[in-house]
Amino acid sequence: MSKLNMLFAFLRFITIFSILVLLINPKFNQTTFTTEKPNLVIAVDNSNSIKHLNQTEKVKALVETITDNTALKNKFNLEFYTFGETFKASDSLTFLENKSNINEAFIQLSQIYKTSNSPTVLISDGNQTLGNDYEFASSIYKQPIYPVILGDTITYVDLKIQQLNVNKYAYLKNKFPVEAIVVYSGNGNVTSKFVVKKGNTVVFSKNVVFSKNNNSTIINFNLPTSRVGVSVYKATLIPIDNEKNKVNNSKNFAVEVIDQKTNIAIVSTFSHPDLGSLKKAIESNERSTVSFLDPKEIISKINDFQLVILYQPNNKFKELLVLLNAENKNRLIIEGSKTDLNFLNENNKTFDHEITDQTENYQAELNINYSPFLIDDINFESFPPLKSNYGSVVFAVPFQTILYKNVNGISIKEPLLATLETNGRREAVLFGENIWKWRSQNFLNSKSFTQFDDFFGKIVQYLASNKKRSRLNVDYESFYNGSGNITIKAEFFDKNYVFDARESLQIKLIDKVSKEEKNLPLILKNNNYQVDLSSLIPSEYSFTVSSTNENLSKSGSFQILQYNVEQQFLNANYSKMQQLATNSNGNSYFIDNSDDLLNDLLNDNRYQAIQKSHNNSLPLIDWEYLLGIIALSLTVEWFLRKYSGLV
């Protein structure tokens, strides 16, 4: 056999052998090794109290020391977070946040570091102003915690207004109650005076005496109201000699004085959980009061109420409906399984409900184009379905839908909650019962009833008023506390009262004290325009919200009260931070002894890198080089045969 034929045979053998190997497709094991370092989580308090305690430079220096420490970087993966009112991954420090929520930081970290080995350094003064107590956070966050304590632990003599309890609203020519809790830190006996001023006028004063054992007192008093509008007061506990922190001796508070209360009647012939939920939701606004009446009782009292809620009306409501129609009174009708639809269709002139003698459960879907007033999406899709009478509804007058019916995730574009205006009268219809479940679900979602109560309160406010509908609606409060978020919301509608997301809205702000002007854009967010004014200093402001493309505007005014909760502390909360460390098998340190922290972390044998092996079973068909060998052998054989004239 010639050498050339031997070469051809060898190339053919390689090709066939490789193809057979691919057909058999054997597998082989591949082992890879990786080294996994533990995480070192550094959570830094970014609230204003750190600046108030003059610790900002020390904190920045410690963060820089940790960042630049080569030994730490070799042993750990460094992860930096900041927290104040919010929690975020960052090493950028401003110390401008007006609240601190230490417990929320641990809740968030527990979601991120569930299984990994992640000792955590907490750099804070331990003074929390928002959220649940963090002392036992180790029950949810299963990592060793190393608090670095900022500020003094020395107890100074201090007088402080711990808390002021006052209603948001009061009524003209009446008195409203105020409760003040004042406390004292110190060992001796001291005497001070508690004074409340309105402007430069003293409206209340009382001498208070404290001792080591009698270190707190509650002061209750009433203040009169003389004019409609916002009244601002300043409460002061007169400082004693050599008192270090005088900021916490004063607090501002305000009430909005209104001329009358809105009276609402809920009329029903039977008991239902909805009734209690409606009362609680409506009366969460102190300007409203609710009375339960049966259809006969209300007849003689009809003029005492600005709004009547008819809960699942039946033939016993006939005289009431006749009177409401004759008086052209605003109303809210709530349907349910016990509603007499025959009676309602005969005595109600605004809509007709098809009668099928069947019920259906409908979930809610928000109509973002609803125009009469501003509605926030409070996560309606998460709410349980309402029980409703099955059948279509035909309206005899123009109406607007707030919530559509939704069945199994499919919107059927029929109203579940709608409003209408006819002949100067306002009316709303809720086609479903068990709204009490919505209020309960809202509490499960947000740990508060506030969102649901505000939603229902807006419906009541709309129905109890006869103001003309506007294309530009602005939602704001008469006054804000300086430590809270300040957001003004607005809605803009076209001439057909359909929400218009194309418009540009601007707000012009004027500080009534300094006369400084600001112009800011409102940002489109969900189904409304918003502007965040949390950076404004405490003062009185007037504003005008105007549209860019059309000549529409709305004006108003509000006040921001002076108060910074982060400036109420004199020293660190040493005992709570130390207890947190003990509960989590960590250790606590003062900021000046941070070198001990670094040494302990580096020498702790609990935090070692782990080498992990990964075994992969790989089929030979995934080995791309084998395909290359087949292609190469066939190509070489073809070229040699071509060159030799055999092809």
XYZ file of C-alpha atoms in Angstrom:
647
model
C 0.000 0.000 0.000
C 1.363 3.428 -0.936
C 1.990 6.084 1.651
C -0.779 8.208 0.113
C -3.345 5.423 0.499
C -2.213 4.907 4.081
C -2.802 8.614 4.732
C -6.260 8.391 3.136
C -7.066 5.372 5.291
C -5.873 7.173 8.406
C -7.976 10.257 7.638
C -11.031 8.118 6.880
C -10.474 6.190 10.126
C -10.345 9.452 12.094
C -13.585 10.644 10.471
C -15.543 7.414 10.993
C -14.195 6.954 14.536
C -15.206 10.508 15.481
C -18.698 10.055 14.026
C -19.146 6.765 15.903
C -18.015 8.474 19.134
C -20.631 11.172 18.536
C -23.330 8.533 17.971
C -22.387 6.745 21.193
C -22.133 10.168 22.918
C -20.168 9.122 26.032
C -20.166 11.464 29.040
C -17.313 12.556 31.254
C -17.240 14.360 34.599
C -15.724 17.802 35.016
C -14.959 19.177 38.472
C -14.463 22.895 39.079
C -13.485 24.563 42.341
C -14.603 28.005 43.536
C -13.781 29.940 46.680
C -16.707 31.731 48.323
C -15.828 34.507 50.747
C -18.251 35.595 53.491
C -19.992 38.944 53.076
C -19.282 41.851 55.384
C -22.393 44.048 55.425
C -21.861 47.668 56.473
C -25.150 49.509 57.225
C -24.661 53.221 57.927
C -27.184 55.542 59.579
C -27.682 58.402 57.112
C -30.143 60.402 59.235
C -29.870 63.964 60.448
C -29.260 62.926 64.072
C -25.692 61.894 63.136
C -24.985 65.456 62.042
C -26.751 66.829 65.140
C -24.425 64.747 67.360
C -21.350 65.978 65.380
C -20.354 62.473 64.261
C -20.323 62.896 60.471
C -16.541 63.119 60.006
C -15.919 60.103 62.241
C -18.432 58.042 60.287
C -16.921 58.993 56.933
C -13.442 58.187 58.233
C -14.574 54.748 59.454
C -16.270 53.914 56.166
C -13.119 54.948 54.291
C -10.962 52.840 56.645
C -13.119 49.764 56.025
C -13.128 50.377 52.272
C -9.327 50.704 52.081
C -8.457 47.826 54.429
C -6.744 45.212 52.245
C -7.018 42.429 54.818
C -10.789 42.929 55.093
C -11.183 42.929 51.322
C -9.190 39.700 51.078
C -11.341 37.997 53.697
C -14.800 39.453 52.915
C -16.996 40.708 50.130
C -17.719 44.256 51.321
C -21.352 45.370 50.855
C -22.356 48.941 51.801
C -25.881 50.174 52.617
C -27.352 53.362 54.046
C -30.618 53.820 55.870
C -32.748 56.624 57.213
C -36.380 56.784 56.248
C -35.480 54.497 53.339
C -32.945 51.676 52.911
C -30.694 51.418 49.873
C -27.423 49.952 48.638
C -24.948 52.836 48.681
C -21.843 54.216 50.367
C -22.778 57.839 49.628
C -23.425 59.708 52.890
C -25.343 62.985 53.245
C -26.868 62.719 56.747
C -29.920 64.623 55.520
C -32.693 62.080 56.046
C -35.272 63.349 58.532
C -36.176 59.954 60.011
C -34.357 56.754 60.885
C -35.851 53.263 60.660
C -33.251 50.793 61.911
C -35.673 47.874 62.083
C -36.620 48.289 58.418
C -32.925 48.012 57.503
C -32.757 44.589 59.172
C -35.998 43.480 57.484
C -34.520 44.339 54.081
C -31.166 42.716 54.878
C -32.918 39.527 56.017
C -34.336 39.197 52.498
C -30.938 39.705 50.853
C -28.750 37.538 53.110
C -30.971 34.588 53.960
C -28.442 31.779 53.546
C -24.996 33.329 53.233
C -22.513 33.978 56.041
C -22.822 37.761 56.407
C -21.712 39.461 59.639
C -23.141 42.967 59.770
C -21.593 46.216 61.001
C -24.272 48.711 62.100
C -22.918 52.281 62.321
C -25.550 54.333 64.162
C -26.422 56.305 67.270
C -29.191 53.789 67.945
C -31.892 56.467 68.047
C -34.821 55.263 65.958
C -37.646 57.666 65.051
C -39.724 55.461 62.741
C -40.847 51.831 62.678
C -40.885 48.929 65.112
C -38.351 48.408 67.894
C -35.073 47.041 66.509
C -33.690 45.661 69.785
C -34.790 42.117 68.940
C -34.125 42.307 65.198
C -31.974 39.170 65.555
C -35.218 37.162 65.561
C -35.668 37.994 61.861
C -32.056 38.660 60.818
C -29.947 35.572 61.534
C -26.505 37.161 61.279
C -24.028 38.400 63.924
C -24.449 42.162 64.349
C -21.603 44.511 65.338
C -23.009 47.911 66.352
C -20.609 50.851 66.179
C -22.041 53.391 68.616
C -21.950 57.080 67.679
C -22.185 59.910 70.204
C -21.997 60.290 73.960
C -23.379 57.841 76.479
C -23.216 60.446 79.244
C -26.646 61.364 80.609
C -27.119 65.138 80.630
C -29.705 67.125 82.533
C -32.481 67.684 80.023
C -36.101 68.815 79.798
C -38.057 67.599 76.803
C -41.530 67.722 75.283
C -41.849 64.025 74.581
C -45.164 64.137 72.746
C -48.052 66.426 71.821
C -51.419 64.852 71.109
C -53.889 67.106 69.329
C -56.679 66.623 66.797
C -56.052 67.776 63.261
C -59.381 69.625 63.041
C -61.410 71.750 65.437
C -64.714 73.551 65.106
C -65.439 77.254 65.191
C -66.477 78.768 68.569
C -65.525 75.563 70.326
C -62.594 74.255 72.367
C -60.214 71.502 71.346
C -58.209 69.295 73.745
C -54.413 69.140 73.833
C -52.325 66.584 75.703
C -48.626 67.227 76.339
C -46.213 64.642 77.739
C -43.114 66.314 79.225
C -40.115 64.448 80.657
C -36.981 65.196 82.659
C -33.550 63.516 82.726
C -31.473 64.273 85.775
C -30.926 63.571 89.477
C -31.925 66.821 91.201
C -35.194 68.666 91.688
C -36.056 71.283 89.047
C -38.922 73.663 88.352
C -39.931 74.902 84.899
C -42.927 76.359 83.131
C -44.888 74.904 80.235
C -46.061 77.699 77.914
C -48.194 77.643 74.760
C -48.168 80.660 72.446
C -50.190 81.634 69.420
C -47.984 84.173 67.718
C -46.768 86.410 70.559
C -49.806 85.757 72.745
C -49.627 83.274 75.618
C -52.779 81.124 75.500
C -51.830 78.627 78.214
C -49.143 78.206 80.878
C -48.499 75.921 83.832
C -45.656 75.447 86.298
C -44.162 71.942 86.406
C -41.890 70.339 89.007
C -39.603 67.367 88.336
C -37.379 65.119 90.424
C -35.342 61.975 89.835
C -38.311 59.754 90.724
C -41.040 62.040 89.389
C -39.479 62.568 85.976
C -42.527 62.904 83.714
C -45.959 64.474 83.741
C -48.990 64.732 81.475
C -50.538 68.152 80.950
C -54.102 68.278 79.620
C -55.758 71.547 78.611
C -58.256 73.018 76.138
C -57.748 75.881 73.702
C -60.531 78.003 72.162
C -61.121 78.553 68.438
C -62.046 82.003 67.172
C -61.596 81.979 63.403
C -61.823 79.611 60.460
C -58.514 78.421 58.990
C -55.193 77.042 60.175
C -54.073 78.124 63.650
C -50.412 77.516 64.559
C -49.212 77.204 68.160
C -45.809 76.794 69.795
C -45.435 74.779 73.006
C -42.285 75.426 75.055
C -40.907 73.911 78.219
C -38.725 76.742 79.579
C -35.077 75.502 79.660
C -33.201 75.259 82.943
C -29.660 76.531 83.551
C -26.854 74.690 81.702
C -29.267 72.597 79.646
C -27.295 71.296 76.666
C -30.057 70.502 74.154
C -32.760 73.169 73.976
C -34.135 72.098 70.599
C -36.329 69.419 72.167
C -37.846 71.941 74.605
C -40.191 73.301 71.927
C -42.708 71.859 69.505
C -45.027 73.486 67.015
C -48.506 72.173 66.385
C -51.487 73.317 64.358
C -55.189 72.708 63.936
C -57.492 73.564 61.083
C -60.615 75.304 62.334
C -63.711 74.548 60.257
C -67.180 76.019 60.489
C -69.256 72.854 60.590
C -69.132 69.102 60.598
C -70.351 66.885 57.760
C -73.168 64.663 58.995
C -73.733 61.391 57.159
C -76.605 58.965 57.710
C -76.249 55.243 56.995
C -79.710 53.746 56.513
C -80.210 49.984 56.691
C -82.840 47.479 57.831
C -80.359 44.822 59.023
C -76.887 44.465 60.536
C -73.845 43.791 58.362
C -70.030 44.075 58.850
C -69.994 46.657 56.041
C -71.831 49.156 58.249
C -69.137 49.259 60.922
C -66.352 49.501 58.340
C -68.112 52.384 56.586
C -68.514 54.266 59.870
C -64.853 53.790 60.830
C -63.642 54.806 57.356
C -65.788 57.945 57.246
C -65.105 59.034 60.828
C -61.346 58.631 60.371
C -61.799 62.158 58.992
C -62.591 64.204 62.085
C -64.726 66.559 60.005
C -67.322 63.821 59.477
C -69.729 62.025 61.779
C -71.931 59.019 61.031
C -75.351 58.057 62.404
C -77.122 54.710 61.920
C -80.841 55.032 61.233
C -83.655 52.877 59.860
C -85.748 54.134 56.909
C -88.512 55.499 59.163
C -86.274 57.282 61.684
C -84.506 59.415 59.099
C -87.655 60.899 57.567
C -88.011 63.553 60.277
C -84.232 64.216 60.393
C -83.445 64.332 56.679
C -82.290 67.983 56.770
C -79.704 67.190 59.479
C -77.544 65.264 56.993
C -75.437 66.345 54.021
C -75.329 62.781 52.654
C -77.500 59.690 52.980
C -76.076 56.200 52.392
C -78.747 53.643 51.479
C -77.429 50.192 52.304
C -79.149 47.442 50.279
C -82.512 49.232 49.941
C -85.820 47.346 49.852
C -89.505 48.321 49.888
C -89.128 49.784 53.404
C -87.084 52.580 51.792
C -89.952 53.798 49.591
C -90.901 56.865 51.635
C -87.226 57.794 52.028
C -86.485 57.539 48.303
C -89.545 59.639 47.473
C -88.336 62.295 49.925
C -84.736 62.192 48.630
C -85.993 62.646 45.072
C -88.306 65.502 46.089
C -85.523 67.253 48.031
C -82.956 66.442 45.302
C -80.579 65.136 48.004
C -77.173 63.593 47.345
C -76.926 59.877 48.092
C -74.806 56.735 47.950
C -76.574 53.464 47.124
C -74.875 50.181 48.012
C -76.339 47.062 46.417
C -75.961 43.490 47.632
C -77.586 40.091 47.780
C -80.454 41.421 49.975
C -81.259 44.388 47.734
C -84.800 44.402 46.285
C -83.966 45.136 42.657
C -87.640 45.317 41.618
C -88.223 48.049 44.179
C -84.987 49.868 43.307
C -85.694 49.855 39.575
C -89.208 51.229 40.145
C -88.222 54.003 42.547
C -84.828 55.010 41.235
C -84.752 57.155 38.089
C -81.025 57.112 37.314
C -80.304 53.453 36.483
C -81.977 50.102 35.899
C -80.403 46.820 37.043
C -81.251 43.668 35.084
C -82.863 41.068 37.353
C -81.501 37.523 37.045
C -81.857 36.259 40.639
C -78.193 35.254 40.510
C -75.095 36.627 42.200
C -71.480 36.894 41.072
C -68.183 37.819 42.731
C -66.407 40.746 41.081
C -62.961 42.138 41.735
C -62.162 45.804 41.191
C -60.165 47.473 38.441
C -59.363 51.187 38.698
C -60.418 53.498 35.875
C -57.452 55.852 35.516
C -59.558 58.230 33.395
C -62.038 58.972 36.175
C -62.247 62.774 36.309
C -64.482 64.285 39.047
C -61.818 63.931 41.761
C -58.380 62.434 42.350
C -58.284 58.689 43.069
C -55.083 56.907 44.102
C -54.541 53.253 43.178
C -54.503 51.530 46.558
C -53.746 48.111 45.054
C -57.377 47.366 44.201
C -56.408 44.221 42.303
C -55.279 42.632 45.578
C -58.661 43.205 47.247
C -61.134 40.307 47.688
C -64.099 40.265 45.291
C -67.403 41.891 46.210
C -70.641 39.922 46.049
C -72.919 41.512 43.464
C -76.172 40.854 41.670
C -75.492 39.362 38.260
C -76.883 41.317 35.331
C -76.157 44.405 33.288
C -76.885 47.958 34.427
C -78.346 50.620 32.149
C -77.938 54.242 33.227
C -80.541 56.821 32.251
C -78.148 59.747 32.899
C -74.457 60.395 32.181
C -72.157 58.624 34.638
C -68.472 58.045 35.314
C -66.933 54.782 36.479
C -64.427 54.739 39.340
C -63.995 50.945 39.462
C -64.781 48.409 36.762
C -65.887 44.829 37.383
C -63.231 42.187 36.849
C -63.910 38.447 36.655
C -60.976 36.017 36.844
C -58.564 38.687 35.688
C -60.737 39.773 32.750
C -62.204 43.277 32.768
C -65.806 43.317 31.568
C -65.925 47.142 31.482
C -69.096 47.317 33.557
C -69.199 49.634 36.584
C -68.615 48.245 40.049
C -68.509 51.757 41.542
C -69.799 54.760 39.609
C -70.786 58.392 40.203
C -73.255 60.583 38.365
C -74.492 64.154 38.425
C -77.980 65.183 37.375
C -80.055 68.297 38.060
C -77.512 69.604 40.567
C -77.527 66.340 42.551
C -74.629 63.975 43.083
C -75.052 60.246 43.422
C -72.815 57.170 43.662
C -73.631 53.491 43.328
C -71.564 50.567 44.609
C -72.745 47.343 43.000
C -71.478 44.943 45.660
C -71.405 44.083 49.356
C -68.585 42.975 51.728
C -66.552 46.124 51.361
C -65.399 45.445 54.940
C -63.048 42.872 53.409
C -61.391 45.652 51.404
C -60.617 47.634 54.533
C -59.171 44.528 56.195
C -57.068 43.652 53.118
C -55.734 47.205 52.981
C -54.508 46.786 56.554
C -52.799 43.494 55.614
C -51.140 45.191 52.629
C -49.920 48.365 54.331
C -50.306 47.773 58.107
C -52.744 50.688 58.150
C -56.365 51.496 57.264
C -55.359 54.947 56.034
C -55.355 54.305 52.279
C -58.830 52.753 52.235
C -60.215 55.380 54.606
C -58.816 58.178 52.417
C -60.277 56.538 49.297
C -63.745 56.259 50.790
C -63.397 59.673 52.420
C -62.903 61.276 49.002
C -66.115 59.670 47.757
C -67.995 61.007 50.785
C -66.424 64.452 50.391
C -67.442 64.546 46.726
C -71.032 63.439 47.460
C -71.459 65.812 50.418
C -70.419 68.799 48.290
C -72.011 70.476 45.281
C -68.933 72.222 43.918
C -68.712 72.438 40.151
C -66.430 69.891 38.506
C -63.043 71.241 37.407
C -60.649 70.099 34.701
C -57.709 70.764 37.040
C -57.861 69.211 40.503
C -55.175 69.717 43.171
C -54.842 67.525 46.261
C -52.932 68.993 49.246
C -53.089 69.521 53.032
C -53.506 72.809 54.861
C -50.398 72.151 56.956
C -47.552 69.658 57.140
C -45.137 68.657 59.897
C -41.561 69.523 59.055
C -40.383 65.933 59.569
C -42.832 64.354 57.108
C -43.055 63.930 53.356
C -44.716 66.806 51.512
C -46.289 65.844 48.197
C -48.812 67.835 46.161
C -50.794 65.891 43.566
C -52.825 67.141 40.624
C -55.024 65.792 37.847
C -55.636 67.384 34.463
C -58.520 66.480 32.149
C -59.334 67.386 28.570
C -62.625 69.043 27.608
C -64.357 65.661 27.638
C -63.104 65.076 31.195
C -60.724 62.318 30.155
C -57.409 62.261 31.996
C -54.784 63.965 29.830
C -51.241 62.639 30.318
C -49.851 64.941 27.605
C -50.165 68.178 29.548
C -47.261 69.832 31.364
C -48.075 71.217 34.798
C -45.980 73.711 36.734
C -46.225 74.872 40.334
C -45.241 78.369 41.411
C -44.378 78.571 45.121
C -44.052 81.795 47.107
C -42.630 81.831 50.629
C -44.881 84.362 52.388
C -42.116 85.213 54.872
C -39.019 85.574 52.688
C -40.979 86.307 49.456
C -38.745 83.813 47.652
C -40.304 82.263 44.538
C -39.776 78.792 43.091
C -41.082 77.226 39.896
C -41.091 73.437 39.707
C -42.531 70.915 37.227
C -45.038 68.277 38.286
C -44.002 64.770 37.263
C -46.490 62.322 35.751
C -46.761 59.287 38.019
C -49.410 56.590 37.545
C -52.717 58.424 37.094
C -51.740 61.853 38.455
C -49.082 64.552 38.460
C -46.913 64.973 41.559
C -44.271 67.258 43.001
C -42.163 66.461 46.079
C -41.714 69.520 48.311
C -40.043 67.749 51.244
C -36.942 69.931 50.838
C -38.843 73.154 51.651
C -37.950 74.869 54.910
C -40.675 75.440 57.523
C -42.676 78.547 56.585
C -45.989 79.672 55.085
C -46.406 79.148 51.350
C -48.876 80.108 48.667
C -48.880 78.220 45.383
C -50.411 78.155 41.939
C -50.557 75.018 39.789
C -50.991 75.929 36.104
C -51.105 74.095 32.802
C -48.598 74.993 30.087
C -50.755 74.486 26.998
C -54.086 75.781 28.341
C -54.999 78.723 30.531
C -56.055 76.722 33.586
C -54.740 77.131 37.126
C -55.533 76.358 40.757
C -54.198 78.236 43.770
C -53.950 77.492 47.456
C -51.748 77.816 50.520
C -50.200 75.624 53.198
C -47.842 75.815 56.147
C -44.843 73.687 57.081
C -44.334 73.489 60.839
C -40.870 73.631 62.369
C -39.914 70.252 63.777
C -36.990 67.882 63.304
C -37.420 64.633 65.190
C -33.768 63.741 64.599
C -32.630 66.706 66.710
C -34.404 65.531 69.845
C -31.516 63.369 71.106
C -28.534 64.270 73.269
C -26.651 60.980 73.198
C -26.498 57.479 71.759
C -28.866 54.696 72.759
C -26.032 52.602 74.134
C -28.072 50.007 76.064
C -30.265 49.067 73.116
C -27.320 48.773 70.710
C -25.428 46.620 73.215
C -28.472 44.370 73.689
C -28.788 44.017 69.907
C -25.172 42.808 69.730
C -25.678 40.338 72.583
C -28.858 38.891 71.068
C -27.148 38.276 67.718
C -23.828 36.834 69.032
C -21.978 39.934 67.946
C -20.187 42.679 69.861
C -20.611 46.438 70.269
C -17.948 49.146 69.899
C -17.657 52.885 70.238
C -16.643 54.799 67.145
C -13.297 55.756 68.740
C -12.469 52.052 69.271
C -13.234 50.915 65.739
C -9.769 49.305 65.403
C -10.959 46.622 67.811
C -13.867 45.925 65.471
C -11.575 45.344 62.493
C -9.259 43.060 64.485
C -12.170 41.002 65.820
C -13.621 40.541 62.336
C -10.275 39.478 60.904
C -9.530 37.029 63.726
C -12.988 35.498 64.095
C -12.842 31.887 62.862
C -16.583 31.901 62.103
C -15.867 33.901 58.983
C -13.765 31.722 56.712
C -13.782 31.387 52.958
C -15.415 28.176 51.759
C -14.095 26.172 48.830
C -16.896 24.594 46.851
C -16.593 21.957 44.167
C -19.027 21.625 41.301
C -19.280 18.336 39.368
C -20.670 18.617 35.873
C -21.473 15.628 33.671
C -20.723 16.772 30.140
C -21.739 14.784 27.002
C -19.022 14.509 24.381
C -21.348 15.983 21.776
C -20.907 19.335 23.552
C -17.148 19.167 22.912
C -16.818 21.420 19.862
C -13.246 20.273 19.109
C -14.520 16.840 18.019
C -16.654 18.440 15.339
C -13.596 20.420 14.247
C -11.552 17.191 13.920
C -14.248 15.625 11.701
C -14.415 18.706 9.496
C -10.604 18.954 9.291
C -10.065 15.274 8.371
C -12.739 15.375 5.657
C -11.345 18.631 4.272
C -7.737 17.375 4.186
C -8.778 14.091 2.560
C -10.794 15.921 -0.128
C -7.956 18.325 -0.976
C -5.364 15.487 -1.177
C -7.611 13.434 -3.459
C -8.283 16.509 -5.589
C -4.576 17.285 -5.775
C -3.794 13.655 -6.739
C -6.461 13.653 -9.453
C -8.557 11.037 -7.668
C -11.687 13.237 -7.510
